[in-house]
Amino acid sequence: MIGVLDIFAYLALSYILYRFIRGIYIIIYPYLIARPKNLHKLAGGAKWAIVTGSTDGIGKEYAIQLAQKGFNLILISRTQSKLDSVKAEISKEFKNIEIETIVYNFTNANLNDYKKEILPMIEKKEIGILVNNVGLYYDYPEMFHKVDLQRTADIAIVNTVPVTCLTAAILPQMLKRHSGIIINISSGLSYAKLPYVTTYSASKLYINHLTSILRSEYSNSGITIQTLCPNIVSTNMSKMEESFFILNVKKMVQSSIKTIGIIDECSGTIQHQIQSSVFGLPEFFLNFGLKFQVKEFKKVADAERKKVDA
Ligand SMILES: NC(=O)c1ccc[n+]([C@@H]2O[C@H](COP(=O)([O-])OP(=O)(O)OC[C@H]3O[C@@H](n4cnc5c(N)ncnc54)[C@H](OP(=O)(O)O)[C@@H]3O)[C@@H](O)[C@H]2O)c1
């Protein structure tokens, strides 16, 4: 006879098996098996793509690769001269692409300024893709109370307000067309409770939660809403050199774009997806390991700053 304990044991075993198979599936299917979707079809034929934080790193690369696929661009960043030079660079390579730029500093969360500076342009165009990429990190890991308060506020605002407000502003037109793509760039650091980069880690978890709820709320709308959680990419933000797990930005974006419409939440690349499987480990173990790693980063950063000060 099967007792209650046996039933629980079978349930536990099934759950472990499910986690294991899902872990393997998520590493292999999106990157090695699935065929990339037609982005123009997912976008419902709308020709414009918006990319925030698009003058450097991951955002700039999304802009380039979406232009390559034939999307017109609205680039939003805080430095006009950089916007102009990215616009010139992309226009030179992709002659048939139209590009608009909006200079906006996203540390400004005043909705009246959003309404004045950003929303009129968005409402005028048929937007097929919104890439909520802009994000702010620390200059170096530091204890929460020692971080400059303005920096803490800026990280909290830049990492949460634009993704929330721009998504809300874009949804009405996407709903009307029953199509569209929204990509919210979070981070692998959202999966752990990470000390010394506290506001960043917490604000990125907000993106995961927001995007996941939106997927449920708009599940029958025809809109594709993806959360992207990369680990370290070699950009100005990470200040790290490329290696096997520290990815080249072009390759990272190329691979991530192929997962649109295939998987709701992922790391974007097979390397980072393998790396992120550690996030399935028991929480205390994971938090201990990552705290140790960030402490090491902090030591290196502290030593470098001391050298500069001396
Ligand atoms: N790099 C990584 O290792 C990594 C890993 C995981 C997730 N991510 C996420 O990926 C996204 C892009 O990161 P990245 O490494 O590409 O960053 P990045 O190289 O530092 O580029 C940041 C971009 O955002 C713009 N920007 C910064 N602050 C802004 C503000 N207040 N208002 C308007 N624009 C602003 C910058 O424009 P200006 O040049 O004009 O300042 C630049 O175009 C972020 O959300 C980040 O959290 C990055």
Short mmCIF file of C-alpha atoms and ligand atoms in Angstrom, two decimals:
data_model
loop_
_atom_site.label_atom_id
_atom_site.label_comp_id
_atom_site.label_asym_id
_atom_site.label_seq_id
_atom_site.Cartn_x
_atom_site.Cartn_y
_atom_site.Cartn_z
CA MET A 1 0.00 0.00 0.00
CA ILE A 2 1.23 3.51 -0.83
CA GLY A 3 1.38 5.81 2.20
CA VAL A 4 1.15 9.62 2.27
CA LEU A 5 4.91 9.80 2.77
CA ASP A 6 5.46 7.75 -0.41
CA ILE A 7 3.19 10.08 -2.36
CA PHE A 8 5.17 13.10 -1.15
CA ALA A 9 8.41 11.33 -2.04
CA TYR A 10 7.14 10.65 -5.60
CA LEU A 11 5.98 14.25 -5.90
CA ALA A 12 9.38 15.51 -4.72
CA LEU A 13 11.13 13.19 -7.17
CA SER A 14 8.90 14.35 -10.04
CA TYR A 15 9.65 17.97 -9.15
CA ILE A 16 13.41 17.34 -9.08
CA LEU A 17 13.13 15.55 -12.44
CA TYR A 18 11.05 18.42 -13.87
CA ARG A 19 13.64 20.99 -12.71
CA PHE A 20 16.42 18.92 -14.21
CA ILE A 21 14.72 18.43 -17.60
CA ARG A 22 13.63 22.09 -17.72
CA GLY A 23 17.22 23.12 -16.89
CA ILE A 24 18.58 21.12 -19.82
CA TYR A 25 15.75 22.25 -22.14
CA ILE A 26 16.34 25.93 -21.43
CA ILE A 27 20.06 25.57 -22.20
CA ILE A 28 19.61 23.63 -25.42
CA TYR A 29 16.28 24.49 -27.08
CA PRO A 30 16.43 28.30 -27.60
CA TYR A 31 20.07 28.37 -28.70
CA LEU A 32 20.66 25.14 -30.59
CA ILE A 33 17.30 23.85 -31.80
CA ALA A 34 14.68 26.58 -32.20
CA ARG A 35 14.44 28.49 -35.48
CA PRO A 36 14.44 32.27 -35.00
CA LYS A 37 11.04 33.93 -35.48
CA ASN A 38 10.32 36.56 -38.10
CA LEU A 39 10.53 39.80 -36.12
CA HIS A 40 8.51 41.79 -38.68
CA LYS A 41 5.67 39.30 -38.27
CA LEU A 42 5.85 39.49 -34.45
CA ALA A 43 5.93 43.29 -34.75
CA GLY A 44 2.76 43.15 -36.88
CA GLY A 45 4.45 44.91 -39.77
CA ALA A 46 5.12 48.06 -37.70
CA LYS A 47 8.42 49.46 -38.92
CA TRP A 48 9.79 51.36 -35.93
CA ALA A 49 11.92 50.11 -33.03
CA ILE A 50 12.75 52.12 -29.91
CA VAL A 51 15.95 51.44 -28.00
CA THR A 52 16.71 53.22 -24.72
CA GLY A 53 20.35 53.68 -23.70
CA SER A 54 21.31 53.23 -27.33
CA THR A 55 24.62 55.07 -27.69
CA ASP A 56 26.81 52.37 -26.17
CA GLY A 57 27.11 48.71 -25.31
CA ILE A 58 24.10 46.42 -25.51
CA GLY A 59 21.61 49.15 -26.53
CA LYS A 60 23.76 50.38 -29.41
CA GLU A 61 24.19 46.82 -30.63
CA TYR A 62 20.42 46.16 -30.51
CA ALA A 63 19.97 49.33 -32.57
CA ILE A 64 22.53 48.20 -35.18
CA GLN A 65 21.14 44.69 -35.46
CA LEU A 66 17.51 45.85 -35.67
CA ALA A 67 18.51 48.31 -38.40
CA GLN A 68 20.18 45.42 -40.18
CA LYS A 69 16.82 43.62 -40.07
CA GLY A 70 15.14 46.63 -41.67
CA PHE A 71 13.61 48.44 -38.68
CA ASN A 72 13.62 52.23 -38.44
CA LEU A 73 14.97 53.46 -35.12
CA ILE A 74 14.11 55.84 -32.32
CA LEU A 75 17.27 56.12 -30.23
CA ILE A 76 16.99 57.54 -26.71
CA SER A 77 20.02 58.42 -24.56
CA ARG A 78 21.30 61.32 -22.53
CA THR A 79 24.09 62.69 -24.78
CA GLN A 80 23.09 64.39 -28.07
CA SER A 81 26.61 64.22 -29.56
CA LYS A 82 26.73 60.45 -28.99
CA LEU A 83 23.23 60.02 -30.42
CA ASP A 84 24.31 61.97 -33.51
CA SER A 85 27.40 59.86 -34.04
CA VAL A 86 25.50 56.54 -33.59
CA LYS A 87 22.83 57.81 -35.99
CA ALA A 88 25.53 58.72 -38.55
CA GLU A 89 27.26 55.35 -38.11
CA ILE A 90 24.06 53.35 -38.62
CA SER A 91 22.76 55.54 -41.48
CA LYS A 92 26.05 55.11 -43.32
CA GLU A 93 25.77 51.33 -43.20
CA PHE A 94 22.01 50.93 -43.66
CA LYS A 95 20.96 53.56 -46.16
CA ASN A 96 17.21 52.85 -46.21
CA ILE A 97 16.69 53.16 -42.48
CA GLU A 98 15.06 56.22 -40.91
CA ILE A 99 16.46 57.26 -37.53
CA GLU A 100 15.07 59.69 -34.96
CA THR A 101 16.89 60.62 -31.77
CA ILE A 102 15.60 61.81 -28.43
CA VAL A 103 17.95 63.16 -25.82
CA TYR A 104 16.65 62.37 -22.36
CA ASN A 105 18.30 61.77 -19.02
CA PHE A 106 16.34 58.95 -17.40
CA THR A 107 17.42 59.99 -13.90
CA ASN A 108 14.60 62.48 -14.45
CA ALA A 109 11.40 60.62 -13.52
CA ASN A 110 9.14 63.63 -13.95
CA LEU A 111 6.19 62.40 -16.00
CA ASN A 112 5.53 65.85 -17.44
CA ASP A 113 8.98 65.69 -19.05
CA TYR A 114 8.27 62.20 -20.42
CA LYS A 115 5.05 63.63 -21.88
CA LYS A 116 6.90 66.57 -23.41
CA GLU A 117 10.12 64.95 -24.62
CA ILE A 118 9.40 61.29 -25.40
CA LEU A 119 5.74 60.33 -25.69
CA PRO A 120 4.74 62.59 -28.63
CA MET A 121 7.34 60.93 -30.88
CA ILE A 122 6.24 57.44 -29.78
CA GLU A 123 2.57 58.19 -30.38
CA LYS A 124 3.32 59.50 -33.91
CA LYS A 125 5.02 56.31 -35.11
CA GLU A 126 3.95 52.70 -35.50
CA ILE A 127 6.21 51.03 -32.96
CA GLY A 128 6.86 47.33 -33.56
CA ILE A 129 9.64 46.84 -31.01
CA LEU A 130 10.51 48.46 -27.70
CA VAL A 131 13.85 47.55 -26.16
CA ASN A 132 13.94 48.79 -22.58
CA ASN A 133 17.70 48.63 -22.24
CA VAL A 134 18.82 51.68 -20.27
CA GLY A 135 20.30 50.77 -16.91
CA LEU A 136 22.67 52.14 -14.31
CA TYR A 137 25.22 50.26 -12.19
CA TYR A 138 27.84 51.23 -9.62
CA ASP A 139 31.35 52.49 -10.22
CA TYR A 140 32.42 49.77 -7.77
CA PRO A 141 30.68 47.47 -5.24
CA GLU A 142 30.14 49.21 -1.90
CA MET A 143 28.14 48.80 1.29
CA PHE A 144 24.63 50.22 0.97
CA HIS A 145 25.07 53.08 3.47
CA LYS A 146 28.40 54.16 1.96
CA VAL A 147 27.11 54.63 -1.59
CA ASP A 148 26.48 58.25 -2.53
CA LEU A 149 22.75 58.75 -1.94
CA GLN A 150 22.26 60.43 -5.32
CA ARG A 151 23.79 57.39 -7.04
CA THR A 152 21.48 55.05 -5.12
CA ALA A 153 18.46 57.12 -6.14
CA ASP A 154 19.63 57.29 -9.78
CA ILE A 155 20.10 53.51 -9.99
CA ALA A 156 16.65 52.90 -8.50
CA ILE A 157 15.02 55.40 -10.89
CA VAL A 158 16.86 54.56 -14.14
CA ASN A 159 16.43 50.80 -13.66
CA THR A 160 12.71 50.91 -12.90
CA VAL A 161 10.88 54.04 -14.11
CA PRO A 162 11.66 54.05 -17.89
CA VAL A 163 10.87 50.35 -18.33
CA THR A 164 7.57 50.83 -16.51
CA CYS A 165 6.41 54.07 -18.13
CA LEU A 166 7.55 53.38 -21.69
CA THR A 167 5.95 49.93 -21.63
CA ALA A 168 2.68 51.45 -20.40
CA ALA A 169 2.86 54.13 -23.09
CA ILE A 170 3.52 51.70 -25.93
CA LEU A 171 0.91 49.07 -25.05
CA PRO A 172 -2.21 50.88 -26.36
CA GLN A 173 -0.95 50.95 -29.96
CA MET A 174 0.40 47.39 -29.77
CA LEU A 175 -2.94 46.20 -28.37
CA LYS A 176 -4.77 47.84 -31.26
CA ARG A 177 -2.58 45.93 -33.72
CA HIS A 178 -2.62 42.69 -31.67
CA SER A 179 1.13 42.49 -32.12
CA GLY A 180 4.45 43.95 -31.02
CA ILE A 181 7.63 43.05 -29.17
CA ILE A 182 8.76 44.38 -25.80
CA ILE A 183 12.19 43.36 -24.52
CA ASN A 184 13.08 44.30 -20.97
CA ILE A 185 16.77 44.02 -20.20
CA SER A 186 17.33 42.86 -16.66
CA SER A 187 20.43 41.05 -15.40
CA GLY A 188 21.60 37.72 -14.01
CA LEU A 189 22.30 39.68 -10.82
CA SER A 190 18.53 39.88 -10.30
CA TYR A 191 18.42 36.17 -9.44
CA ALA A 192 20.48 36.47 -6.26
CA LYS A 193 20.25 38.65 -3.19
CA LEU A 194 23.52 40.36 -3.91
CA PRO A 195 25.20 42.53 -1.29
CA TYR A 196 27.41 45.53 -2.22
CA VAL A 197 25.43 46.07 -5.43
CA THR A 198 22.16 46.05 -3.54
CA THR A 199 20.02 48.62 -5.35
CA TYR A 200 21.08 47.28 -8.76
CA SER A 201 20.26 43.68 -7.84
CA ALA A 202 16.90 44.65 -6.29
CA SER A 203 15.91 46.99 -9.14
CA LYS A 204 16.67 44.31 -11.73
CA LEU A 205 14.44 41.86 -9.85
CA TYR A 206 11.69 44.48 -10.19
CA ILE A 207 12.09 44.22 -13.99
CA ASN A 208 11.75 40.42 -13.91
CA HIS A 209 8.64 40.62 -11.75
CA LEU A 210 7.03 43.43 -13.75
CA THR A 211 7.67 41.67 -17.07
CA SER A 212 6.43 38.34 -15.82
CA ILE A 213 3.18 39.89 -14.55
CA LEU A 214 2.73 41.76 -17.83
CA ARG A 215 3.11 38.49 -19.76
CA SER A 216 0.29 37.05 -17.72
CA GLU A 217 -1.89 40.17 -17.98
CA TYR A 218 -1.45 40.41 -21.78
CA SER A 219 -1.19 36.68 -22.49
CA ASN A 220 -3.82 36.72 -25.27
CA SER A 221 -2.87 40.05 -26.79
CA GLY A 222 -0.48 38.85 -29.52
CA ILE A 223 2.31 40.93 -27.94
CA THR A 224 5.65 39.23 -27.26
CA ILE A 225 7.09 40.35 -23.92
CA GLN A 226 10.54 39.07 -23.05
CA THR A 227 12.81 39.41 -20.01
CA LEU A 228 16.49 39.21 -20.84
CA CYS A 229 18.88 38.43 -17.97
CA PRO A 230 22.45 38.40 -19.28
CA ASN A 231 25.46 37.91 -17.06
CA ILE A 232 28.66 39.83 -17.70
CA VAL A 233 29.04 41.41 -21.14
CA SER A 234 32.16 43.35 -22.12
CA THR A 235 30.89 46.97 -22.17
CA ASN A 236 31.65 50.29 -20.46
CA MET A 237 29.35 49.22 -17.66
CA SER A 238 31.19 46.02 -16.74
CA LYS A 239 34.65 47.36 -17.66
CA MET A 240 35.70 43.74 -18.22
CA GLU A 241 37.65 42.07 -21.01
CA GLU A 242 36.02 39.36 -23.12
CA SER A 243 36.51 35.73 -22.14
CA PHE A 244 34.46 32.53 -22.41
CA PHE A 245 31.80 33.74 -19.98
CA ILE A 246 32.36 37.51 -20.38
CA LEU A 247 30.71 38.02 -23.71
CA ASN A 248 31.38 40.10 -26.75
CA VAL A 249 28.46 42.50 -27.06
CA LYS A 250 27.81 41.80 -30.75
CA LYS A 251 27.64 38.04 -30.25
CA MET A 252 25.52 38.46 -27.14
CA VAL A 253 22.93 40.59 -28.92
CA GLN A 254 22.96 38.39 -32.04
CA SER A 255 22.13 35.35 -29.93
CA SER A 256 19.59 37.21 -27.77
CA ILE A 257 17.64 38.50 -30.77
CA LYS A 258 17.26 34.91 -32.00
CA THR A 259 15.42 34.01 -28.77
CA ILE A 260 12.65 36.61 -29.27
CA GLY A 261 9.30 34.85 -29.38
CA ILE A 262 10.98 31.54 -28.52
CA ILE A 263 11.44 31.92 -24.78
CA ASP A 264 9.86 34.35 -22.29
CA GLU A 265 12.81 34.78 -19.94
CA CYS A 266 16.40 33.81 -20.61
CA SER A 267 20.05 34.84 -20.41
CA GLY A 268 20.30 35.43 -24.16
CA THR A 269 23.29 33.20 -24.85
CA ILE A 270 24.14 29.56 -24.24
CA GLN A 271 27.22 30.51 -22.19
CA HIS A 272 25.22 32.70 -19.82
CA GLN A 273 22.36 30.21 -19.73
CA ILE A 274 24.77 27.51 -18.55
CA GLN A 275 26.24 29.94 -16.03
CA SER A 276 22.77 30.90 -14.81
CA SER A 277 21.87 27.30 -14.05
CA VAL A 278 23.68 27.94 -10.73
CA PHE A 279 20.69 30.09 -9.84
CA GLY A 280 18.76 26.82 -9.37
CA LEU A 281 21.06 25.94 -6.45
CA PRO A 282 19.78 26.25 -2.86
CA GLU A 283 19.54 29.95 -2.01
CA PHE A 284 21.85 30.01 1.04
CA PHE A 285 24.58 28.28 -0.98
CA LEU A 286 24.16 30.62 -3.94
CA ASN A 287 24.06 33.77 -1.84
CA PHE A 288 27.21 32.67 0.02
CA GLY A 289 29.09 32.01 -3.25
CA LEU A 290 28.02 35.25 -4.92
CA LYS A 291 28.70 37.34 -1.83
CA PHE A 292 32.22 35.91 -1.86
CA GLN A 293 32.59 36.76 -5.58
CA VAL A 294 31.35 40.37 -5.19
CA LYS A 295 33.66 40.79 -2.18
CA GLU A 296 36.55 39.80 -4.45
CA PHE A 297 35.40 42.38 -7.07
CA LYS A 298 35.19 44.95 -4.28
CA LYS A 299 38.72 44.18 -3.06
CA VAL A 300 40.13 44.65 -6.58
CA ALA A 301 38.17 47.92 -7.04
CA ASP A 302 39.27 49.22 -3.60
CA ALA A 303 42.92 48.42 -4.36
CA GLU A 304 42.70 50.19 -7.74
CA ARG A 305 41.13 53.28 -6.17
CA LYS A 306 43.86 53.37 -3.50
CA LYS A 307 46.49 53.26 -6.27
CA VAL A 308 44.79 56.19 -8.06
CA ASP A 309 44.49 58.20 -4.80
CA ALA A 310 48.19 57.61 -3.87
N1 LIG B 1 27.27 44.99 -19.33
C1 LIG B 1 26.89 43.99 -18.58
O1 LIG B 1 27.70 43.18 -18.09
C2 LIG B 1 25.43 43.78 -18.29
C3 LIG B 1 25.02 42.57 -17.74
C4 LIG B 1 23.68 42.37 -17.47
C5 LIG B 1 22.76 43.35 -17.76
N2 LIG B 1 23.18 44.52 -18.28
C6 LIG B 1 22.16 45.54 -18.55
O2 LIG B 1 22.18 45.87 -19.92
C7 LIG B 1 21.81 47.23 -20.10
C8 LIG B 1 22.87 47.96 -20.92
O3 LIG B 1 24.11 47.85 -20.27
P1 LIG B 1 25.48 48.22 -21.00
O4 LIG B 1 26.52 47.41 -20.38
O5 LIG B 1 25.29 48.21 -22.46
O6 LIG B 1 25.66 49.75 -20.50
P2 LIG B 1 26.63 50.89 -21.05
O7 LIG B 1 27.65 50.33 -21.97
O8 LIG B 1 27.06 51.63 -19.84
O9 LIG B 1 25.67 51.82 -21.92
C9 LIG B 1 24.65 52.50 -21.28
C10 LIG B 1 23.81 53.28 -22.27
O10 LIG B 1 22.75 53.88 -21.55
C11 LIG B 1 22.83 55.30 -21.67
N3 LIG B 1 22.51 55.90 -20.39
C12 LIG B 1 23.14 55.71 -19.21
N4 LIG B 1 22.55 56.44 -18.25
C13 LIG B 1 21.53 57.09 -18.86
C14 LIG B 1 20.57 58.01 -18.39
N5 LIG B 1 20.54 58.42 -17.13
N6 LIG B 1 19.67 58.49 -19.27
C15 LIG B 1 19.70 58.12 -20.57
N7 LIG B 1 20.59 57.25 -21.06
C16 LIG B 1 21.50 56.75 -20.22
C17 LIG B 1 24.25 55.60 -22.09
O11 LIG B 1 24.22 56.81 -22.80
P3 LIG B 1 25.31 57.96 -22.51
O12 LIG B 1 26.55 57.40 -23.07
O13 LIG B 1 24.78 59.17 -23.13
O14 LIG B 1 25.43 58.07 -21.04
C18 LIG B 1 24.58 54.39 -22.95
O15 LIG B 1 24.03 54.56 -24.24
C19 LIG B 1 21.62 47.81 -18.70
O16 LIG B 1 20.27 47.76 -18.35
C20 LIG B 1 22.40 46.85 -17.83
O17 LIG B 1 21.93 46.82 -16.51
C21 LIG B 1 24.49 44.77 -18.57
#
